mmCIF file with all atom_site columns, C-alpha atoms in Angstrom:
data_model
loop_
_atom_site.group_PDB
_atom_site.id
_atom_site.type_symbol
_atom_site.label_atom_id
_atom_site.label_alt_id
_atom_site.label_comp_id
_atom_site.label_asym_id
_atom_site.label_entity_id
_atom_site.label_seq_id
_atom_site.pdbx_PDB_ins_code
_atom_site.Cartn_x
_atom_site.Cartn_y
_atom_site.Cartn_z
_atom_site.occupancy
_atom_site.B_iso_or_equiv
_atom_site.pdbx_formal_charge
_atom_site.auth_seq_id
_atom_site.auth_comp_id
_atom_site.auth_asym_id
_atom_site.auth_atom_id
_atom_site.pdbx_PDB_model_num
ATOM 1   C CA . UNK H 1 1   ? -50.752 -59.165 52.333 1.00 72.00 ? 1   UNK H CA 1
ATOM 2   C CA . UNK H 1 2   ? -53.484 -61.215 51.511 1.00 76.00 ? 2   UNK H CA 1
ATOM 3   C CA . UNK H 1 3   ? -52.987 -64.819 51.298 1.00 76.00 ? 3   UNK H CA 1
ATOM 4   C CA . UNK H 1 4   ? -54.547 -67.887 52.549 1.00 78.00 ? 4   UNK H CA 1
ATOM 5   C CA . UNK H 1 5   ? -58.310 -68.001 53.845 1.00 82.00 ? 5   UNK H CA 1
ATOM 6   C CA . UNK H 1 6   ? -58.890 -64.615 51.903 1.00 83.00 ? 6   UNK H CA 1
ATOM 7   C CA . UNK H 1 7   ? -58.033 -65.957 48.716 1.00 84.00 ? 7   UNK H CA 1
ATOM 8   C CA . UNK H 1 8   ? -59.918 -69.012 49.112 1.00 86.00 ? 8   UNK H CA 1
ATOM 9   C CA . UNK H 1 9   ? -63.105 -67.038 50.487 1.00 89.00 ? 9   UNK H CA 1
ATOM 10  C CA . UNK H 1 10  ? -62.797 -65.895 46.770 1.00 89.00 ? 10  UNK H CA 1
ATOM 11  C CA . UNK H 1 11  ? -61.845 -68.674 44.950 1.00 91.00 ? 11  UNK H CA 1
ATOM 12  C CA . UNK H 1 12  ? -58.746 -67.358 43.787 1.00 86.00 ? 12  UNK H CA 1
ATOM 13  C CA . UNK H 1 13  ? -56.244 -70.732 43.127 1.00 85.00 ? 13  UNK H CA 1
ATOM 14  C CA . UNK H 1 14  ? -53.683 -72.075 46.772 1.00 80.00 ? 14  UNK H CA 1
ATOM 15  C CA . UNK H 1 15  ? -51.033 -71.908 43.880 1.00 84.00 ? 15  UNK H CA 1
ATOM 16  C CA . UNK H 1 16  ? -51.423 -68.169 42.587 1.00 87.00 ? 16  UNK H CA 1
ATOM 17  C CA . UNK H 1 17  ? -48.086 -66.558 43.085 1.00 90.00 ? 17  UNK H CA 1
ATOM 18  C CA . UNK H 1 18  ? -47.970 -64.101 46.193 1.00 91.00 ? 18  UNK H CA 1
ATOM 19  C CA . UNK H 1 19  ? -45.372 -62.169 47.239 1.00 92.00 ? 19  UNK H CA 1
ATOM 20  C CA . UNK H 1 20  ? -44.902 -59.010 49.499 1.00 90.00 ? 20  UNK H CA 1
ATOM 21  C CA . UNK H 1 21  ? -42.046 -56.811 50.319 1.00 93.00 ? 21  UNK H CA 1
ATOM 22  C CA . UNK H 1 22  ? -39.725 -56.973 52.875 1.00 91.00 ? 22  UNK H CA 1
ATOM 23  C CA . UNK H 1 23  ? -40.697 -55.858 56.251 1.00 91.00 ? 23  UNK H CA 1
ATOM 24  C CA . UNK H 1 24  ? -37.376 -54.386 57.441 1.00 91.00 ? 24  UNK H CA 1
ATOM 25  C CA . UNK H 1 25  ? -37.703 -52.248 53.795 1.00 94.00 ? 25  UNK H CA 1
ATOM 26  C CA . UNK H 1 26  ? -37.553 -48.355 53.543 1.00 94.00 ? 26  UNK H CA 1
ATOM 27  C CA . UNK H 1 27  ? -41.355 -48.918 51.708 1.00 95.00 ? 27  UNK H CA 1
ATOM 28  C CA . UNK H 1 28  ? -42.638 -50.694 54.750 1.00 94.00 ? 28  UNK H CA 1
ATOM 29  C CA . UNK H 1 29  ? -40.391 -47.691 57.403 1.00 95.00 ? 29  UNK H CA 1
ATOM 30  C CA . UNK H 1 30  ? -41.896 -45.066 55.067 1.00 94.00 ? 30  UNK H CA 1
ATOM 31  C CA . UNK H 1 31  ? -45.602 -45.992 55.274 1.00 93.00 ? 31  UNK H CA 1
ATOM 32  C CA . UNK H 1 32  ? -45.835 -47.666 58.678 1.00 92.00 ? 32  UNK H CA 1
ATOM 33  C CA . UNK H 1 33  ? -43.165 -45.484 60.798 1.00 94.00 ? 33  UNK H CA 1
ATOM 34  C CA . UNK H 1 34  ? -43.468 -42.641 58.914 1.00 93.00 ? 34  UNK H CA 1
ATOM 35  C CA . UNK H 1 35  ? -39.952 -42.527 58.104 1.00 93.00 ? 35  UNK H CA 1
ATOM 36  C CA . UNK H 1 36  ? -39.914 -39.746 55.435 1.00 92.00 ? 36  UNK H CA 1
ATOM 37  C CA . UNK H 1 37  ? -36.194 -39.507 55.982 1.00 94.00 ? 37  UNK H CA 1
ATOM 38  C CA . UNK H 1 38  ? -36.208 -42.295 53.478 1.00 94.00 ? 38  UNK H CA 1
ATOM 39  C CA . UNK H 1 39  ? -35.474 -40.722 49.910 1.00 95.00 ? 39  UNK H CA 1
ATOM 40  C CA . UNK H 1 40  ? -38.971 -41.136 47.376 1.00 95.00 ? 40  UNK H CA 1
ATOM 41  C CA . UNK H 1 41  ? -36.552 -42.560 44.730 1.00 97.00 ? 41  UNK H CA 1
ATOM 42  C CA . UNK H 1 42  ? -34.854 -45.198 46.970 1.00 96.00 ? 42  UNK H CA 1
ATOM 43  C CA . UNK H 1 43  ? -38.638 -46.333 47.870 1.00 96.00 ? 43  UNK H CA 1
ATOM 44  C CA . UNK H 1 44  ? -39.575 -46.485 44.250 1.00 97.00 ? 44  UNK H CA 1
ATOM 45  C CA . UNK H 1 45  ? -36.304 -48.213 43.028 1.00 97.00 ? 45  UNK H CA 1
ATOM 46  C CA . UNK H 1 46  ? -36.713 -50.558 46.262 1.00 97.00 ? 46  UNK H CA 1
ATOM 47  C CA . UNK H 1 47  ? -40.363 -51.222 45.077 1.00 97.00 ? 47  UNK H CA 1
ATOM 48  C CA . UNK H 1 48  ? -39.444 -51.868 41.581 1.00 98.00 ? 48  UNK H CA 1
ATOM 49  C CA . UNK H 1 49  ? -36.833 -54.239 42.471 1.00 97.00 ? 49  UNK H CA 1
ATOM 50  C CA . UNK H 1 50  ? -38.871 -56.160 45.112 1.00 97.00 ? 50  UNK H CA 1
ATOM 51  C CA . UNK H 1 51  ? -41.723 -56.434 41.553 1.00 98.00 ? 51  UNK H CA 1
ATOM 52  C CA . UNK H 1 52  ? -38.618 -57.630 39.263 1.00 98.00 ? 52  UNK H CA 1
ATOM 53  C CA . UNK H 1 53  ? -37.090 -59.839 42.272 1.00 97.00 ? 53  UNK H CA 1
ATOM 54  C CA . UNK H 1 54  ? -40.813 -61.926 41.981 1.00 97.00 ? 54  UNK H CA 1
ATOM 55  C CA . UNK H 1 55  ? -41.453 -61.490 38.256 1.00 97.00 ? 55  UNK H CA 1
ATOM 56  C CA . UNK H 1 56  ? -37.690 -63.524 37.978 1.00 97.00 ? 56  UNK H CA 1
ATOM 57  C CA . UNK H 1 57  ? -38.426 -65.781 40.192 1.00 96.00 ? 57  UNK H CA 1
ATOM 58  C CA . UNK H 1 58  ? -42.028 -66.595 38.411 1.00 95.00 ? 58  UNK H CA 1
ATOM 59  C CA . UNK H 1 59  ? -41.212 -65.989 34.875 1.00 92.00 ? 59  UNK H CA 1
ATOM 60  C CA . UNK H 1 60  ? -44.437 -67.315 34.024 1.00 94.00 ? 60  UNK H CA 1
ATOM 61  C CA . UNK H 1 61  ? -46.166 -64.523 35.818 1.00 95.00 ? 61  UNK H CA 1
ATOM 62  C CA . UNK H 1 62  ? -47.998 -62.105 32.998 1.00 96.00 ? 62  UNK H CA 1
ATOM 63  C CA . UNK H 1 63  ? -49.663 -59.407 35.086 1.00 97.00 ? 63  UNK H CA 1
ATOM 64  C CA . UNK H 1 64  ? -49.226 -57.866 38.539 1.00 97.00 ? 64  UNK H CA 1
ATOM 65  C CA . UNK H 1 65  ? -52.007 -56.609 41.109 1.00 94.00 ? 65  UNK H CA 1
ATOM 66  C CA . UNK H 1 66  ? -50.722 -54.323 43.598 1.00 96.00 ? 66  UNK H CA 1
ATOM 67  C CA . UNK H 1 67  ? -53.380 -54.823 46.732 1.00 90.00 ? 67  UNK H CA 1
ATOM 68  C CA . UNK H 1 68  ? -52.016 -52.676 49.160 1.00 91.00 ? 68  UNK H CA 1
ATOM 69  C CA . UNK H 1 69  ? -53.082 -49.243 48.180 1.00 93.00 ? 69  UNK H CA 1
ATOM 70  C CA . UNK H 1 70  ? -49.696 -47.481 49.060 1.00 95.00 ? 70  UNK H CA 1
ATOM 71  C CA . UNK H 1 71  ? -48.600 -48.650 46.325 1.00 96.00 ? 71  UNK H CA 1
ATOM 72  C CA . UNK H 1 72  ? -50.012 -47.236 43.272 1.00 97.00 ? 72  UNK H CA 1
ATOM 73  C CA . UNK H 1 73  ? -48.045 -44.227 42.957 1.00 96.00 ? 73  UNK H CA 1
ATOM 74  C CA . UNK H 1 74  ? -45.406 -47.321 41.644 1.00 98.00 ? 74  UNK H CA 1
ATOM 75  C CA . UNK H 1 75  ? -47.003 -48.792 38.975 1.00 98.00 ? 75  UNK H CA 1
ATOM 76  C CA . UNK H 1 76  ? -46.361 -47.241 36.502 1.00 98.00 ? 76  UNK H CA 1
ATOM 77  C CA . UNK H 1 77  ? -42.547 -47.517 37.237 1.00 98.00 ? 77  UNK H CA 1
ATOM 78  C CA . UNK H 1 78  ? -43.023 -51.227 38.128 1.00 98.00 ? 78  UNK H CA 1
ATOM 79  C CA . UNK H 1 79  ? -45.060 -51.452 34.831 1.00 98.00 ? 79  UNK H CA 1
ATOM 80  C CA . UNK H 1 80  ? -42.394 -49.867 32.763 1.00 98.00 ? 80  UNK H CA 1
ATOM 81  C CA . UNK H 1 81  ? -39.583 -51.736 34.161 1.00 98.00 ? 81  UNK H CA 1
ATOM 82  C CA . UNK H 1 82  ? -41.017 -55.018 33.847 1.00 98.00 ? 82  UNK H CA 1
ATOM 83  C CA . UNK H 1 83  ? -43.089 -54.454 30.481 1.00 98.00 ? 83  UNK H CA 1
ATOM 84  C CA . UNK H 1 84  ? -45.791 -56.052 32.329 1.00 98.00 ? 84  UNK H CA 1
ATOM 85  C CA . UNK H 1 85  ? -49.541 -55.094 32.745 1.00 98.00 ? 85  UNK H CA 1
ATOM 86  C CA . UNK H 1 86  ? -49.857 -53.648 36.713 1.00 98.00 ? 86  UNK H CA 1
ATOM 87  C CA . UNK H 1 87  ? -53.082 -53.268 38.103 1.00 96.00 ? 87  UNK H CA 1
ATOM 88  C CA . UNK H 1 88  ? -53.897 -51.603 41.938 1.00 96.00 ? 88  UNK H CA 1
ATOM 89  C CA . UNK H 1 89  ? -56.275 -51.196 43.961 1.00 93.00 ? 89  UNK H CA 1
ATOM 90  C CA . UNK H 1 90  ? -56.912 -46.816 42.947 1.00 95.00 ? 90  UNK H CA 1
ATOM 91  C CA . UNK H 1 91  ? -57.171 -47.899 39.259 1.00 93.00 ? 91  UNK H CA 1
ATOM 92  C CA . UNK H 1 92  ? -59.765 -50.804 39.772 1.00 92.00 ? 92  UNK H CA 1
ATOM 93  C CA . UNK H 1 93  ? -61.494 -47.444 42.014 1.00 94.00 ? 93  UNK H CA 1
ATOM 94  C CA . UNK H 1 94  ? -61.111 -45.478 38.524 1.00 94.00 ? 94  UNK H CA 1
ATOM 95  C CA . UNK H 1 95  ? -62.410 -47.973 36.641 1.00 93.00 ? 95  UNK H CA 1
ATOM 96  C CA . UNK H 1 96  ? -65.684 -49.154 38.445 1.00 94.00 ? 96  UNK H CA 1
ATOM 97  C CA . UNK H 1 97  ? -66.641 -44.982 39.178 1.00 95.00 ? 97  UNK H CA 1
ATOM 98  C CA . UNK H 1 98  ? -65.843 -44.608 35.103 1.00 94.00 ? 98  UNK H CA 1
ATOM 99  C CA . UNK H 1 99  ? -68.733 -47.647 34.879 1.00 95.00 ? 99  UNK H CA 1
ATOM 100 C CA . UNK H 1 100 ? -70.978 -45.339 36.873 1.00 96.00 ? 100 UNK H CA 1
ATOM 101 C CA . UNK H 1 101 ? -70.286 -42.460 35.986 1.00 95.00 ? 101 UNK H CA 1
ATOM 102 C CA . UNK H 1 102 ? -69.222 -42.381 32.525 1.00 93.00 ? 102 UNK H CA 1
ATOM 103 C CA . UNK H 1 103 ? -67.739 -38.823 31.089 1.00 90.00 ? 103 UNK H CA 1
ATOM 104 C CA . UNK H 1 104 ? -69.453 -36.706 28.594 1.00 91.00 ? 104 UNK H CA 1
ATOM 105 C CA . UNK H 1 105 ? -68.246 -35.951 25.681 1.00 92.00 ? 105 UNK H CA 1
ATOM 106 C CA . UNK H 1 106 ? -68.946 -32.337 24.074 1.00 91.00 ? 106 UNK H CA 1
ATOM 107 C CA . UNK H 1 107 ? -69.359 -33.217 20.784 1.00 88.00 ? 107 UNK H CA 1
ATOM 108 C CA . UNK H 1 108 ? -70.827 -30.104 19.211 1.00 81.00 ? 108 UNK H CA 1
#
């Protein structure tokens, strides 16, 4: 999780809201143990519900950014649970690619 001297190196606020999950969780057992006797949907309700455990504790939080790229396959659960904007790291990827690359359209 990134906190402290790599949010400052970036200016990014000592009070923005940070929050990770758990480290005894079935996420964290499923990515750094490889635990895949862990069902998918107990990881994704355990994700949501770490997201909507910090979103009620911070009410006045209005967006999410996921840094840790295991998560993305999430938010769009997180997003539609919380009816918040979600942002991660493979969609900022997406994005900046779609900048440099930007499709074609066939317009015949």
């Amino acid at each position: 999780m990134l906190t402290g001297p790599y949010l400052e190196q970036v200016d990014v606020a000592a009070d923005t809201p940070v929050r990770g999950i758990n480290q005894d969780s079935g996420f964290i057992r499923w990515i750094r143990d490889n635990d895949r006797s862990i069902p998918f949907q107990a990881i994704r309700r355990e994700v949501v519900e770490a997201a909507r455990s910090f979103v009620d504790d911070r009410p006045d939080i209005g967006a999410l950014v996921l840094e840790c790229t295991n998560l993305a396959p999430f938010t769009a659960d997180i997003s539609d649970a919380l009816g918040l904007p979600v942002y991660d790291c493979v969609s900022l990827v997406n994005w900046f690619h779609a900048g440099l690359r930007p499709r074609r359209y066939n317009l015949r």
